[in-house]
Amino acid sequence: MRLEDRTVVITGGASGIGRGTAIEMAKEGADVVVGDVRETPLGADEDETTAEVVRDLGRDAVYCECDVSKEADVRALIETAGEEFGGIDILVNNAAINLRGRVEELSLEDWNTMIGVLLTGPFMGSKFAVPYLRESDQPRIINISSQVAFVAWPGNAAYDTLKGALSHFTRQMAVDLAEYDIRVNAICPGPIRTKNAKEEHRDYEISHRYDEKTLTSFTGEPQDIGRAAVFLASEDARYITGHNLLVDGGWLAGDFYS
Ligand code: NAD
C-alpha cells in the first residue's frame, strides 16, 4: 500500500478522471474526500457514487457539495477534510469544464466562468489546503492539466490558455511551497475516455483520431491517470516537484495534427 492512511481531497471526484483517481488512491490505502457540484457520476452506466465505491474498498470517504469557483464552497470542502479526517496529505485539483470557442466567439461571461473553474478553483483549493498540508509528513498537490498546456487545439481558446496557466502555476507553487516540503506536480492527460470527453468532442474531428493518434494500441481510461497520480503522491516520487507529466499514450511524441 503506497498511500496507507493518507487523506486525499479530489475536486471533480464524482466522475471521470477524478473518480478514477479516487478509486486508484483508495486501492493504495487512502481515505477520500470528494468535492463536486454533483454526487452521482456523469453517465448512466454507473450508479454507485465515488464515495460508495471507495467505502466498498474498505476506506473512508465523504462527498461534499462544492463548486470550485465559489470561495465559501472550497473553504468548506478543505475544512471538512482537515477537521473530519484529521488533516490533508494530498490535494488533487481536477474539476474542470470546457466552454469551447475561438477568441472572437467567446463571450466575456464564458471566459470569466472558465477562469473561475479552471484557475481560481485550483488557486483557492491550494491556498486553503496549505495550512493542513504543512502538517503532513508527505504533502502533495497534484493539478490535472492537459496536453493542451503544450500545444493548442483549434477553437479552444479559454481551455488551452487556462491549462497552460495551471501548468505554470504548478511550477510556481513548487518553488514557493518547497519551503514546507510540499511537492507540487501536474498531470497532463491526452485523450481519456470519460463521459465529458466523449460528449465534448462528439462533433469534433480530432476525437475520431484518438485510437489512431496514440502510440499505444488503445485510448486511455480514467484509471491510467489515477495510477500516475498514485505515483506522484507516493514516496516513489519524492524527488519530483514542479513537473508536468504527460500521460497521453505518446500522442504528442508523434505528429499531432496530421
Ligand atoms: P468529467 O466531465 O468527466 O468530470 C468532471 C467532474 O468535475 C464532474 O464530476 C463534474 O461534475 C465536476 N465539475 C465540473 N464543474 C465543477 C465545479 N465548478 N466544481 C466542482 N466540480 C465540478 O471530466 P474529465 O474528462 O474526467 O476531466 C477531469 C480533468 O481532466 C479536467 O481537469 C480536464 O480538463 C482534464 N483532462 C481531461 C481529458 C480527457 O480526455 N478526458 C484530457 C485532458 C485533460
mmCIF file of C-alpha atoms in Angstrom, residues 51-235:
data_model
loop_
_atom_site.group_PDB
_atom_site.id
_atom_site.type_symbol
_atom_site.label_atom_id
_atom_site.label_comp_id
_atom_site.label_asym_id
_atom_site.label_seq_id
_atom_site.Cartn_x
_atom_site.Cartn_y
_atom_site.Cartn_z
ATOM 1 C CA ALA A 51 -17.653 7.646 -2.053
ATOM 2 C CA GLU A 52 -19.636 4.383 -2.116
ATOM 3 C CA VAL A 53 -17.026 2.683 -4.305
ATOM 4 C CA VAL A 54 -14.237 3.873 -2.013
ATOM 5 C CA ARG A 55 -16.084 2.582 1.062
ATOM 6 C CA ASP A 56 -16.571 -0.771 -0.732
ATOM 7 C CA LEU A 57 -12.771 -0.853 -0.968
ATOM 8 C CA GLY A 58 -12.582 -0.534 2.820
ATOM 9 C CA ARG A 59 -11.556 3.109 3.069
ATOM 10 C CA ASP A 60 -13.357 6.134 4.484
ATOM 11 C CA ALA A 61 -14.953 8.538 2.041
ATOM 12 C CA VAL A 62 -17.254 11.512 2.084
ATOM 13 C CA TYR A 63 -18.890 13.665 -0.577
ATOM 14 C CA CYS A 64 -19.030 17.450 -0.131
ATOM 15 C CA GLU A 65 -21.075 19.540 -2.491
ATOM 16 C CA CYS A 66 -18.610 22.074 -3.836
ATOM 17 C CA ASP A 67 -18.417 24.438 -6.768
ATOM 18 C CA VAL A 68 -14.689 25.124 -7.050
ATOM 19 C CA SER A 69 -15.329 28.611 -8.390
ATOM 20 C CA LYS A 70 -17.029 29.606 -5.116
ATOM 21 C CA GLU A 71 -14.800 30.616 -2.232
ATOM 22 C CA ALA A 72 -17.165 29.525 0.552
ATOM 23 C CA ASP A 73 -17.614 26.078 -1.046
ATOM 24 C CA VAL A 74 -13.882 25.456 -1.419
ATOM 25 C CA ARG A 75 -13.172 26.659 2.102
ATOM 26 C CA ALA A 76 -15.862 24.318 3.449
ATOM 27 C CA LEU A 77 -14.510 21.378 1.420
ATOM 28 C CA ILE A 78 -10.983 21.823 2.720
ATOM 29 C CA GLU A 79 -12.120 22.408 6.304
ATOM 30 C CA THR A 80 -14.351 19.308 6.219
ATOM 31 C CA ALA A 81 -11.402 17.211 5.089
ATOM 32 C CA GLY A 82 -8.983 18.810 7.509
ATOM 33 C CA GLU A 83 -11.223 18.583 10.557
ATOM 34 C CA GLU A 84 -13.215 15.359 9.964
ATOM 35 C CA PHE A 85 -10.283 13.334 8.612
ATOM 36 C CA GLY A 86 -7.683 14.838 10.925
ATOM 37 C CA GLY A 87 -5.649 16.502 8.195
ATOM 38 C CA ILE A 88 -4.940 16.568 4.465
ATOM 39 C CA ASP A 89 -1.998 14.829 2.788
ATOM 40 C CA ILE A 90 -2.895 15.130 -0.891
ATOM 41 C CA LEU A 91 -4.916 17.684 -2.849
ATOM 42 C CA VAL A 92 -5.917 16.843 -6.421
ATOM 43 C CA ASN A 93 -7.180 19.904 -8.313
ATOM 44 C CA ASN A 94 -9.104 18.108 -11.040
ATOM 45 C CA ALA A 95 -12.515 19.753 -11.618
ATOM 46 C CA ALA A 96 -12.974 21.403 -14.994
ATOM 47 C CA ILE A 97 -15.470 22.281 -17.669
ATOM 48 C CA ASN A 98 -14.930 23.407 -21.236
ATOM 49 C CA LEU A 99 -16.760 26.269 -22.874
ATOM 50 C CA ARG A 100 -15.343 25.980 -26.350
ATOM 51 C CA GLY A 101 -14.802 28.746 -28.863
ATOM 52 C CA ARG A 102 -12.264 30.830 -30.723
ATOM 53 C CA VAL A 103 -11.179 34.122 -29.192
ATOM 54 C CA GLU A 104 -13.619 36.159 -31.305
ATOM 55 C CA GLU A 105 -16.515 33.834 -30.446
ATOM 56 C CA LEU A 106 -16.171 33.510 -26.676
ATOM 57 C CA SER A 107 -18.274 35.844 -24.546
ATOM 58 C CA LEU A 108 -16.664 37.647 -21.625
ATOM 59 C CA GLU A 109 -19.051 35.781 -19.337
ATOM 60 C CA ASP A 110 -17.862 32.379 -20.630
ATOM 61 C CA TRP A 111 -14.218 33.469 -20.384
ATOM 62 C CA ASN A 112 -14.697 34.512 -16.754
ATOM 63 C CA THR A 113 -16.593 31.322 -15.940
ATOM 64 C CA MET A 114 -13.702 29.296 -17.320
ATOM 65 C CA ILE A 115 -11.174 31.248 -15.259
ATOM 66 C CA GLY A 116 -13.281 30.635 -12.158
ATOM 67 C CA VAL A 117 -13.359 26.856 -12.541
ATOM 68 C CA LEU A 118 -10.017 26.069 -14.193
ATOM 69 C CA LEU A 119 -7.715 28.539 -12.439
ATOM 70 C CA THR A 120 -9.352 30.205 -9.452
ATOM 71 C CA GLY A 121 -10.564 26.777 -8.274
ATOM 72 C CA PRO A 122 -7.028 25.325 -8.037
ATOM 73 C CA PHE A 123 -5.807 28.611 -6.532
ATOM 74 C CA MET A 124 -8.372 28.517 -3.725
ATOM 75 C CA GLY A 125 -8.060 24.780 -3.131
ATOM 76 C CA SER A 126 -4.301 25.072 -2.792
ATOM 77 C CA LYS A 127 -4.448 28.253 -0.724
ATOM 78 C CA PHE A 128 -6.838 26.795 1.841
ATOM 79 C CA ALA A 129 -5.112 23.391 1.893
ATOM 80 C CA VAL A 130 -1.577 24.648 2.553
ATOM 81 C CA PRO A 131 -2.016 25.032 6.347
ATOM 82 C CA TYR A 132 -3.168 21.391 6.531
ATOM 83 C CA LEU A 133 -0.557 20.126 4.057
ATOM 84 C CA ARG A 134 2.175 21.730 6.166
ATOM 85 C CA GLU A 135 1.209 19.342 8.977
ATOM 86 C CA SER A 136 1.547 16.256 6.722
ATOM 87 C CA ASP A 137 4.815 14.284 6.528
ATOM 88 C CA GLN A 138 4.321 13.594 2.794
ATOM 89 C CA PRO A 139 2.329 16.521 1.418
ATOM 90 C CA ARG A 140 1.355 16.670 -2.245
ATOM 91 C CA ILE A 141 -0.571 18.919 -4.620
ATOM 92 C CA ILE A 142 -1.433 17.369 -7.977
ATOM 93 C CA ASN A 143 -3.030 19.550 -10.637
ATOM 94 C CA ILE A 144 -4.837 17.895 -13.521
ATOM 95 C CA SER A 145 -3.793 19.979 -16.501
ATOM 96 C CA SER A 146 -3.837 18.763 -20.116
ATOM 97 C CA GLN A 147 -1.725 18.019 -23.159
ATOM 98 C CA VAL A 148 -3.101 21.340 -24.442
ATOM 99 C CA ALA A 149 -0.790 23.050 -21.969
ATOM 100 C CA PHE A 150 1.887 22.115 -24.543
ATOM 101 C CA VAL A 151 0.024 22.514 -27.837
ATOM 102 C CA ALA A 152 -3.096 24.444 -28.803
ATOM 103 C CA TRP A 153 -6.214 22.833 -30.225
ATOM 104 C CA PRO A 154 -8.386 24.776 -32.663
ATOM 105 C CA GLY A 155 -11.450 26.511 -31.223
ATOM 106 C CA ASN A 156 -10.376 26.015 -27.609
ATOM 107 C CA ALA A 157 -9.149 29.486 -26.607
ATOM 108 C CA ALA A 158 -10.088 29.573 -22.915
ATOM 109 C CA TYR A 159 -9.419 25.927 -22.032
ATOM 110 C CA ASP A 160 -5.988 25.767 -23.670
ATOM 111 C CA THR A 161 -4.890 29.087 -22.196
ATOM 112 C CA LEU A 162 -6.009 28.183 -18.683
ATOM 113 C CA LYS A 163 -4.405 24.729 -18.787
ATOM 114 C CA GLY A 164 -1.175 26.454 -19.806
ATOM 115 C CA ALA A 165 -1.583 28.754 -16.827
ATOM 116 C CA LEU A 166 -2.340 25.826 -14.497
ATOM 117 C CA SER A 167 0.818 24.056 -15.624
ATOM 118 C CA HIS A 168 2.861 27.154 -14.858
ATOM 119 C CA PHE A 169 1.021 27.683 -11.559
ATOM 120 C CA THR A 170 2.265 24.170 -10.763
ATOM 121 C CA ARG A 171 5.882 25.233 -11.248
ATOM 122 C CA GLN A 172 5.335 28.433 -9.326
ATOM 123 C CA MET A 173 3.770 26.717 -6.313
ATOM 124 C CA ALA A 174 6.543 24.110 -6.363
ATOM 125 C CA VAL A 175 9.011 26.964 -5.879
ATOM 126 C CA ASP A 176 7.125 28.707 -3.075
ATOM 127 C CA LEU A 177 5.935 25.592 -1.227
ATOM 128 C CA ALA A 178 9.292 23.776 -1.316
ATOM 129 C CA GLU A 179 9.948 25.529 1.988
ATOM 130 C CA TYR A 180 7.222 23.325 3.517
ATOM 131 C CA ASP A 181 8.377 20.167 1.676
ATOM 132 C CA ILE A 182 5.165 20.200 -0.368
ATOM 133 C CA ARG A 183 5.678 18.557 -3.762
ATOM 134 C CA VAL A 184 3.579 20.204 -6.462
ATOM 135 C CA ASN A 185 3.186 18.454 -9.803
ATOM 136 C CA ALA A 186 0.723 18.331 -12.678
ATOM 137 C CA ILE A 187 -0.519 15.507 -14.841
ATOM 138 C CA CYS A 188 -1.222 16.496 -18.433
ATOM 139 C CA PRO A 189 -3.582 13.885 -19.843
ATOM 140 C CA GLY A 190 -4.026 13.213 -23.503
ATOM 141 C CA PRO A 191 -7.368 11.790 -24.621
ATOM 142 C CA ILE A 192 -9.029 9.850 -21.835
ATOM 143 C CA ARG A 193 -12.323 8.063 -22.268
ATOM 144 C CA THR A 194 -14.636 9.970 -19.958
ATOM 145 C CA LYS A 195 -18.236 10.894 -20.475
ATOM 146 C CA ASN A 196 -17.244 14.536 -20.714
ATOM 147 C CA ALA A 197 -14.584 13.998 -23.335
ATOM 148 C CA LYS A 198 -16.888 11.872 -25.459
ATOM 149 C CA GLU A 199 -19.681 14.460 -25.446
ATOM 150 C CA GLU A 200 -17.455 17.467 -25.769
ATOM 151 C CA HIS A 201 -15.658 16.131 -28.801
ATOM 152 C CA ARG A 202 -18.682 14.416 -30.296
ATOM 153 C CA ASP A 203 -18.677 16.546 -33.399
ATOM 154 C CA TYR A 204 -15.039 17.350 -33.312
ATOM 155 C CA GLU A 205 -12.846 15.692 -35.874
ATOM 156 C CA ILE A 206 -9.880 15.088 -33.561
ATOM 157 C CA SER A 207 -11.994 12.755 -31.418
ATOM 158 C CA HIS A 208 -12.074 10.310 -34.322
ATOM 159 C CA ARG A 209 -8.299 10.197 -34.209
ATOM 160 C CA TYR A 210 -7.997 9.092 -30.588
ATOM 161 C CA ASP A 211 -7.162 5.484 -31.267
ATOM 162 C CA GLU A 212 -5.105 6.129 -34.370
ATOM 163 C CA LYS A 213 -3.066 9.019 -32.893
ATOM 164 C CA THR A 214 -2.000 7.446 -29.616
ATOM 165 C CA LEU A 215 1.133 5.327 -29.942
ATOM 166 C CA THR A 216 -0.418 2.806 -27.594
ATOM 167 C CA SER A 217 -2.924 0.385 -29.062
ATOM 168 C CA PHE A 218 -5.752 1.941 -27.006
ATOM 169 C CA THR A 219 -7.046 5.277 -25.760
ATOM 170 C CA GLY A 220 -6.540 5.957 -22.054
ATOM 171 C CA GLU A 221 -9.081 5.325 -19.304
ATOM 172 C CA PRO A 222 -9.502 7.320 -16.063
ATOM 173 C CA GLN A 223 -7.501 4.754 -14.100
ATOM 174 C CA ASP A 224 -4.462 5.477 -16.287
ATOM 175 C CA ILE A 225 -4.423 8.993 -14.864
ATOM 176 C CA GLY A 226 -5.295 7.678 -11.401
ATOM 177 C CA ARG A 227 -2.241 5.421 -11.394
ATOM 178 C CA ALA A 228 0.018 8.293 -12.432
ATOM 179 C CA ALA A 229 -1.483 10.327 -9.583
ATOM 180 C CA VAL A 230 -0.776 7.484 -7.128
ATOM 181 C CA PHE A 231 2.856 7.526 -8.263
ATOM 182 C CA LEU A 232 3.191 11.310 -7.839
ATOM 183 C CA ALA A 233 1.521 11.130 -4.426
ATOM 184 C CA SER A 234 3.762 8.306 -3.224
ATOM 185 C CA GLU A 235 7.232 8.296 -1.721
#
